[in-house]
């Protein structure tokens, strides 16, 4: 018999999980809005401060809350009746969560760092640089992808579609 969470522990972890996902989703929405603001900046100073705010949102609202969402999701899957590989919706959420975290580390962090470097070095000149704008659009596209994936994961958490992995529809959930 494997370890199962008590009802109080499960409720506490669900609360932390939901709050971390809400924070992650909110951070992605703020990144999208600030990204639009970066591309409309009217001065190097405005550009610099907006990029600094994006960095702050990335560190405070996205990085750690994404990891908390992953860890609490793993705990809830492993130590409850759901199991980590018993239902398609859980596996889909796991793959998307890990994918978003890797995408964020590999690409979005690099794009934001590049924008910050260019904004610091070029200031007003960065606003007209084609590479700067392209990187800004890439970062906004990444924010949109995060938002879409998080909304999709929220929906499948609620509806629990696709059934069990072994093909049985019993205990769907």
Coordinates of N, CA and C in Angstrom, one line a residue:
X1 N 0.8 -1.2 0.0 CA 0.0 0.0 0.0 C 0.9 1.2 0.0
X2 N 0.7 2.1 -0.9 CA 1.5 3.3 -1.0 C 0.9 4.4 -0.1
X3 N 1.7 5.4 0.1 CA 1.3 6.5 1.0 C 0.2 7.4 0.3
X4 N -0.8 7.7 1.0 CA -1.9 8.6 0.5 C -2.0 9.8 1.5
X5 N -2.2 11.0 0.9 CA -2.4 12.2 1.7 C -3.7 12.2 2.5
X6 N -3.6 12.8 3.7 CA -4.8 13.0 4.5 C -5.7 14.0 3.8
X7 N -6.9 14.1 4.1 CA -7.8 15.1 3.5 C -7.3 16.5 3.7
X8 N -6.9 16.8 4.9 CA -6.4 18.2 5.2 C -5.1 18.5 4.4
X9 N -4.2 17.5 4.3 CA -3.0 17.8 3.6 C -3.3 17.9 2.1
X10 N -4.2 17.1 1.6 CA -4.6 17.2 0.2 C -5.3 18.5 -0.1
X11 N -6.1 19.0 0.8 CA -6.8 20.3 0.6 C -5.7 21.4 0.6
X12 N -4.8 21.4 1.5 CA -3.7 22.4 1.6 C -2.9 22.4 0.3
X13 N -2.5 21.2 -0.2 CA -1.7 21.2 -1.4 C -2.5 21.6 -2.6
X14 N -3.8 21.2 -2.7 CA -4.6 21.7 -3.8 C -4.7 23.2 -3.8
X15 N -4.9 23.8 -2.6 CA -4.9 25.3 -2.5 C -3.6 25.9 -2.9
X16 N -2.5 25.4 -2.5 CA -1.2 25.9 -3.0 C -1.0 25.7 -4.5
X17 N -1.5 24.6 -5.0 CA -1.4 24.3 -6.4 C -2.2 25.3 -7.2
X18 N -3.4 25.5 -6.8 CA -4.3 26.4 -7.6 C -3.8 27.8 -7.5
X19 N -3.3 28.3 -6.3 CA -2.8 29.6 -6.2 C -1.5 29.8 -7.0
X20 N -0.7 28.8 -7.1 CA 0.5 28.9 -7.9 C 0.2 29.0 -9.4
X21 N -0.8 28.2 -9.8 CA -1.2 28.3 -11.2 C -1.9 29.7 -11.6
X22 N -2.7 30.2 -10.6 CA -3.3 31.5 -10.8 C -2.2 32.5 -10.9
X23 N -1.2 32.5 -10.1 CA -0.1 33.4 -10.1 C 0.7 33.3 -11.4
X24 N 0.9 32.1 -11.9 CA 1.7 31.8 -13.1 C 0.9 32.4 -14.3
X25 N -0.4 32.1 -14.3 CA -1.3 32.7 -15.4 C -1.3 34.2 -15.4
X26 N -1.5 34.7 -14.2 CA -1.5 36.2 -14.1 C -0.1 36.8 -14.5
X27 N 1.0 36.1 -14.1 CA 2.3 36.6 -14.6 C 2.4 36.6 -16.1
X28 N 1.9 35.5 -16.7 CA 2.0 35.4 -18.2 C 1.1 36.5 -18.8
X29 N 0.0 36.8 -18.2 CA -0.9 37.9 -18.8 C -0.2 39.3 -18.6
X30 N 0.5 39.5 -17.5 CA 1.2 40.7 -17.3 C 2.4 40.8 -18.2
X31 N 3.1 39.7 -18.5 CA 4.2 39.7 -19.4 C 3.7 40.1 -20.8
X32 N 2.6 39.6 -21.2 CA 2.0 40.0 -22.5 C 1.7 41.5 -22.6
X33 N 1.0 42.0 -21.5 CA 0.7 43.4 -21.5 C 2.0 44.3 -21.5
X34 N 2.9 43.9 -20.7 CA 4.2 44.7 -20.6 C 4.9 44.6 -21.9
X35 N 4.9 43.4 -22.6 CA 5.5 43.2 -23.9 C 4.9 44.2 -24.9
X36 N 3.6 44.3 -24.9 CA 3.0 45.3 -25.8 C 3.4 46.7 -25.5
X37 N 3.6 47.0 -24.2 CA 4.0 48.3 -23.8 C 5.5 48.6 -24.2
X38 N 6.3 47.5 -24.2 CA 7.7 47.7 -24.6 C 7.8 48.1 -26.1
X39 N 6.9 47.5 -26.9 CA 7.0 47.7 -28.3 C 6.4 49.1 -28.7
X40 N 5.7 49.7 -27.7 CA 5.1 51.1 -27.9 C 5.9 52.1 -27.1
X41 N 7.0 51.8 -26.5 CA 7.7 52.7 -25.7 C 8.1 53.9 -26.5
X42 N 8.1 55.1 -25.9 CA 8.4 56.3 -26.5 C 9.8 56.9 -26.2
X43 N 10.4 56.3 -25.2 CA 11.8 56.7 -24.9 C 12.6 55.5 -24.3
X44 N 13.9 55.7 -24.3 CA 14.8 54.7 -23.8 C 14.5 54.4 -22.3
X45 N 14.2 55.5 -21.6 CA 13.9 55.3 -20.1 C 12.7 54.5 -19.9
X46 N 11.6 54.8 -20.7 CA 10.4 54.1 -20.6 C 10.6 52.6 -20.9
X47 N 11.4 52.4 -21.9 CA 11.7 51.0 -22.4 C 12.5 50.3 -21.2
X48 N 13.5 51.0 -20.7 CA 14.3 50.4 -19.6 C 13.4 50.0 -18.4
X49 N 12.6 50.9 -17.9 CA 11.7 50.6 -16.8 C 10.7 49.5 -17.0
X50 N 10.2 49.5 -18.2 CA 9.2 48.4 -18.6 C 9.9 47.1 -18.6
X51 N 11.1 47.0 -19.2 CA 11.8 45.8 -19.2 C 12.3 45.3 -17.8
X52 N 12.6 46.3 -16.9 CA 12.9 45.9 -15.6 C 11.7 45.3 -14.9
X53 N 10.5 45.9 -15.1 CA 9.3 45.3 -14.6 C 9.0 43.9 -15.1
X54 N 9.2 43.7 -16.4 CA 9.1 42.4 -17.0 C 10.0 41.4 -16.3
X55 N 11.2 41.8 -16.0 CA 12.1 40.9 -15.3 C 11.6 40.6 -13.9
X56 N 11.1 41.6 -13.2 CA 10.6 41.4 -11.9 C 9.4 40.4 -11.9
X57 N 8.5 40.6 -12.9 CA 7.3 39.7 -13.0 C 7.8 38.3 -13.3
X58 N 8.8 38.1 -14.2 CA 9.3 36.8 -14.5 C 9.9 36.1 -13.3
X59 N 10.6 36.8 -12.5 CA 11.3 36.2 -11.3 C 10.2 36.0 -10.2
X60 N 9.4 36.9 -9.9 CA 8.5 36.8 -8.8 C 7.2 36.0 -9.1
X61 N 6.6 36.3 -10.2 CA 5.3 35.7 -10.5 C 5.3 34.5 -11.4
X62 N 6.4 34.2 -12.1 CA 6.4 33.1 -13.0 C 7.4 32.0 -12.6
X63 N 8.6 32.3 -12.5 CA 9.6 31.2 -12.3 C 9.3 30.3 -11.1
X64 N 9.1 30.8 -10.0 CA 8.9 30.0 -8.8 C 7.5 29.4 -8.7
X65 N 6.5 30.2 -9.2 CA 5.2 29.6 -9.1 C 5.0 28.5 -10.1
X66 N 5.7 28.5 -11.2 CA 5.7 27.4 -12.2 C 6.3 26.1 -11.5
X67 N 7.4 26.3 -10.8 CA 8.0 25.1 -10.1 C 7.1 24.6 -9.0
X68 N 6.4 25.5 -8.3 CA 5.5 25.1 -7.2 C 4.3 24.4 -7.8
X69 N 3.8 24.9 -9.0 CA 2.7 24.2 -9.6 C 3.1 22.8 -10.1
X70 N 4.3 22.6 -10.6 CA 4.8 21.3 -11.0 C 5.0 20.4 -9.8
X71 N 5.6 20.9 -8.7 CA 5.8 20.0 -7.5 C 4.5 19.6 -6.9
X72 N 3.6 20.6 -6.7 CA 2.3 20.2 -6.0 C 1.5 19.3 -6.9
X73 N 1.6 19.5 -8.2 CA 0.9 18.6 -9.1 C 1.4 17.2 -9.0
X74 N 2.7 17.1 -8.9 CA 3.3 15.7 -8.8 C 2.9 15.1 -7.5
X75 N 2.9 15.9 -6.4 CA 2.5 15.3 -5.1 C 1.0 14.9 -5.1
X76 N 0.2 15.7 -5.7 CA -1.2 15.4 -5.8 C -1.5 14.2 -6.7
X77 N -0.7 14.0 -7.7 CA -0.8 12.8 -8.6 C -0.3 11.6 -7.9
X78 N 0.8 11.6 -7.3 CA 1.4 10.5 -6.8 C 0.8 10.0 -5.5
X79 N 0.4 10.9 -4.6 CA -0.1 10.6 -3.3 C -1.6 10.7 -3.1
X80 N -2.3 10.6 -4.3 CA -3.8 10.5 -4.2 C -4.2 9.4 -5.1
X81 N -5.5 9.1 -5.2 CA -6.0 8.0 -6.1 C -5.8 8.3 -7.6
X82 N -5.5 9.5 -7.9 CA -5.3 9.8 -9.4 C -4.2 9.1 -10.0
X83 N -3.0 9.0 -9.3 CA -1.8 8.4 -9.9 C -1.2 9.3 -11.0
X84 N 0.0 9.1 -11.2 CA 0.7 10.0 -12.2 C 0.5 9.6 -13.6
X85 N 0.3 8.3 -13.9 CA 0.2 7.8 -15.2 C -1.1 7.0 -15.4
X86 N -2.1 7.2 -14.7 CA -3.4 6.5 -14.8 C -4.4 7.2 -15.7
X87 N -4.3 8.5 -15.9 CA -5.3 9.2 -16.7 C -4.6 10.1 -17.7
X88 N -5.1 10.2 -18.9 CA -4.6 11.0 -19.9 C -4.4 12.5 -19.5
X89 N -5.5 13.0 -18.9 CA -5.5 14.4 -18.6 C -4.3 14.8 -17.6
X90 N -3.9 13.9 -16.7 CA -2.8 14.2 -15.8 C -1.5 14.1 -16.6
X91 N -1.3 13.2 -17.5 CA -0.1 13.1 -18.3 C 0.0 14.3 -19.2
X92 N -1.1 14.7 -19.8 CA -1.1 15.9 -20.7 C -0.6 17.1 -19.9
X93 N -1.2 17.3 -18.6 CA -0.8 18.4 -17.8 C 0.7 18.3 -17.4
X94 N 1.2 17.2 -17.1 CA 2.6 17.0 -16.8 C 3.5 17.4 -18.0
X95 N 3.1 16.9 -19.1 CA 3.9 17.2 -20.3 C 3.9 18.7 -20.6
X96 N 2.7 19.3 -20.6 CA 2.6 20.7 -20.8 C 3.3 21.6 -19.8
X97 N 3.2 21.2 -18.5 CA 3.9 22.0 -17.5 C 5.4 21.9 -17.6
X98 N 5.9 20.7 -17.8 CA 7.4 20.6 -18.0 C 7.8 21.3 -19.3
X99 N 7.0 21.2 -20.3 CA 7.3 21.8 -21.6 C 7.3 23.4 -21.5
X100 N 6.4 23.9 -20.7 CA 6.3 25.4 -20.5 C 7.5 25.8 -19.7
X101 N 7.9 25.1 -18.7 CA 9.0 25.4 -17.9 C 10.3 25.4 -18.7
X102 N 10.5 24.3 -19.4 CA 11.7 24.2 -20.3 C 11.7 25.3 -21.3
X103 N 10.6 25.6 -22.0 CA 10.5 26.7 -23.0 C 10.8 28.0 -22.3
X104 N 10.3 28.2 -21.1 CA 10.6 29.5 -20.4 C 12.0 29.7 -20.1
X105 N 12.7 28.6 -19.7 CA 14.1 28.7 -19.3 C 14.9 28.8 -20.6
X106 N 14.6 28.0 -21.6 CA 15.4 27.9 -22.8 C 15.2 29.2 -23.7
X107 N 14.0 29.6 -23.9 CA 13.7 30.7 -24.9 C 13.3 32.0 -24.2
X108 N 12.3 32.0 -23.4 CA 11.7 33.2 -22.9 C 12.7 34.0 -22.1
X109 N 13.4 33.3 -21.2 CA 14.4 33.9 -20.4 C 15.5 34.5 -21.3
X110 N 15.9 33.8 -22.3 CA 16.9 34.4 -23.2 C 16.4 35.6 -24.0
X111 N 15.2 35.5 -24.4 CA 14.6 36.7 -25.1 C 14.5 37.9 -24.2
X112 N 14.1 37.7 -23.0 CA 14.0 38.8 -22.1 C 15.3 39.4 -21.8
X113 N 16.3 38.5 -21.6 CA 17.7 39.0 -21.3 C 18.2 39.8 -22.5
X114 N 18.0 39.3 -23.7 CA 18.4 40.0 -24.9 C 17.8 41.4 -25.0
X115 N 16.5 41.5 -24.7 CA 15.8 42.7 -24.7 C 16.3 43.7 -23.7
X116 N 16.6 43.2 -22.5 CA 17.2 44.0 -21.4 C 18.6 44.5 -21.8
X117 N 19.4 43.6 -22.4 CA 20.7 44.1 -22.8 C 20.6 45.2 -23.9
X118 N 19.8 44.9 -24.9 CA 19.7 45.9 -26.0 C 19.1 47.2 -25.5
X119 N 18.1 47.1 -24.6 CA 17.4 48.3 -24.0 C 18.4 49.1 -23.2
X120 N 19.3 48.4 -22.5 CA 20.3 49.1 -21.7 C 21.4 49.8 -22.6
X121 N 21.9 49.0 -23.6 CA 22.9 49.5 -24.4 C 22.5 50.6 -25.4
X122 N 21.4 50.3 -26.1 CA 20.9 51.1 -27.2 C 19.9 52.2 -26.8
X123 N 19.3 52.0 -25.7 CA 18.2 52.9 -25.2 C 17.3 53.3 -26.3
X124 N 17.2 54.6 -26.7 CA 16.3 55.0 -27.7 C 16.5 54.3 -29.1
X125 N 17.7 54.0 -29.4 CA 18.0 53.3 -30.7 C 17.4 51.9 -30.7
X126 N 17.2 51.3 -29.6 CA 16.6 49.9 -29.5 C 15.2 49.9 -30.1
X127 N 14.5 51.0 -29.9 CA 13.1 51.0 -30.4 C 12.9 50.8 -31.9
X128 N 13.9 51.2 -32.6 CA 13.8 51.1 -34.1 C 14.6 49.9 -34.6
X129 N 15.3 49.2 -33.8 CA 16.1 48.0 -34.3 C 15.2 46.8 -34.6
X130 N 15.3 46.3 -35.8 CA 14.4 45.2 -36.2 C 14.6 44.0 -35.3
X131 N 15.8 43.6 -35.0 CA 16.0 42.5 -34.1 C 15.3 42.6 -32.8
X132 N 15.3 43.8 -32.2 CA 14.7 44.1 -31.0 C 13.2 43.9 -31.0
X133 N 12.6 44.4 -32.1 CA 11.1 44.2 -32.2 C 10.8 42.7 -32.4
X134 N 11.6 42.0 -33.2 CA 11.3 40.6 -33.5 C 11.4 39.8 -32.2
X135 N 12.4 40.1 -31.4 CA 12.6 39.4 -30.1 C 11.4 39.8 -29.2
X136 N 10.9 41.0 -29.2 CA 9.8 41.4 -28.4 C 8.5 40.7 -28.8
X137 N 8.4 40.5 -30.1 CA 7.2 39.7 -30.6 C 7.3 38.3 -30.2
X138 N 8.5 37.7 -30.2 CA 8.7 36.3 -29.8 C 8.3 36.2 -28.4
X139 N 8.8 37.1 -27.5 CA 8.4 37.0 -26.1 C 6.9 37.1 -25.9
X140 N 6.3 38.0 -26.6 CA 4.8 38.1 -26.5 C 4.1 36.8 -27.0
X141 N 4.6 36.2 -28.1 CA 4.1 34.9 -28.5 C 4.3 33.8 -27.5
X142 N 5.4 33.8 -26.8 CA 5.6 32.9 -25.7 C 4.6 33.1 -24.6
X143 N 4.3 34.4 -24.3 CA 3.3 34.7 -23.2 C 2.0 34.2 -23.6
X144 N 1.6 34.3 -24.9 CA 0.3 33.9 -25.4 C 0.3 32.3 -25.3
X145 N 1.4 31.7 -25.7 CA 1.4 30.2 -25.6 C 1.2 29.7 -24.1
X146 N 1.9 30.4 -23.2 CA 1.7 30.1 -21.8 C 0.3 30.3 -21.3
X147 N -0.3 31.4 -21.7 CA -1.7 31.6 -21.3 C -2.6 30.5 -21.9
X148 N -2.5 30.2 -23.2 CA -3.3 29.2 -23.8 C -3.1 27.9 -23.1
X149 N -1.9 27.5 -22.9 CA -1.6 26.2 -22.3 C -2.2 26.1 -20.8
X150 N -2.0 27.2 -20.1 CA -2.5 27.2 -18.7 C -4.1 27.2 -18.7
X151 N -4.7 27.9 -19.6 CA -6.2 27.8 -19.6 C -6.6 26.4 -20.0
X152 N -5.9 25.8 -21.0 CA -6.3 24.4 -21.4 C -6.1 23.5 -20.2
X153 N -5.0 23.6 -19.5 CA -4.7 22.7 -18.4 C -5.8 22.9 -17.3
X154 N -6.2 24.1 -17.1 CA -7.3 24.4 -16.1 C -8.6 23.7 -16.5
X155 N -8.9 23.8 -17.8 CA -10.1 23.2 -18.3 C -10.1 21.6 -18.2
X156 N -8.9 21.0 -18.5 CA -8.9 19.6 -18.4 C -8.8 19.1 -17.0
X157 N -8.4 20.0 -16.1 CA -8.4 19.7 -14.6 C -9.8 19.6 -14.1
X158 N -10.7 20.4 -14.7 CA -12.1 20.5 -14.3 C -12.9 19.4 -14.9
X159 N -12.7 19.2 -16.3 CA -13.6 18.2 -17.0 C -13.0 16.8 -17.0
X160 N -11.7 16.7 -16.8 CA -11.0 15.4 -16.7 C -11.4 14.5 -17.9
X161 N -11.1 15.0 -19.1 CA -11.5 14.2 -20.3 C -10.5 13.1 -20.6
X162 N -10.8 12.3 -21.7 CA -9.9 11.3 -22.3 C -9.9 10.0 -21.5
X163 N -10.4 9.9 -20.3 CA -10.4 8.6 -19.6 C -9.1 8.1 -19.1
X164 N -9.1 6.8 -18.7 CA -7.9 6.2 -18.2 C -7.0 5.8 -19.3
X165 N -5.7 5.7 -19.0 CA -4.7 5.4 -20.0 C -4.9 3.9 -20.5
X166 N -5.3 3.0 -19.6 CA -5.4 1.6 -20.0 C -6.6 1.4 -20.9
X167 N -7.4 2.5 -21.2 CA -8.5 2.4 -22.1 C -9.8 2.2 -21.4
X168 N -9.8 1.9 -20.1 CA -11.1 1.8 -19.4 C -11.6 3.2 -19.1
X169 N -12.9 3.3 -19.2 CA -13.6 4.6 -18.9 C -14.2 4.5 -17.4
X170 N -14.0 3.4 -16.7 CA -14.4 3.4 -15.3 C -13.7 4.3 -14.5
X171 N -14.3 4.9 -13.5 CA -13.6 5.8 -12.5 C -13.1 7.0 -13.1
X172 N -13.8 7.5 -14.2 CA -13.3 8.6 -15.0 C -13.1 9.9 -14.1
X173 N -13.8 10.0 -13.1 CA -13.5 11.1 -12.3 C -14.1 12.2 -11.8

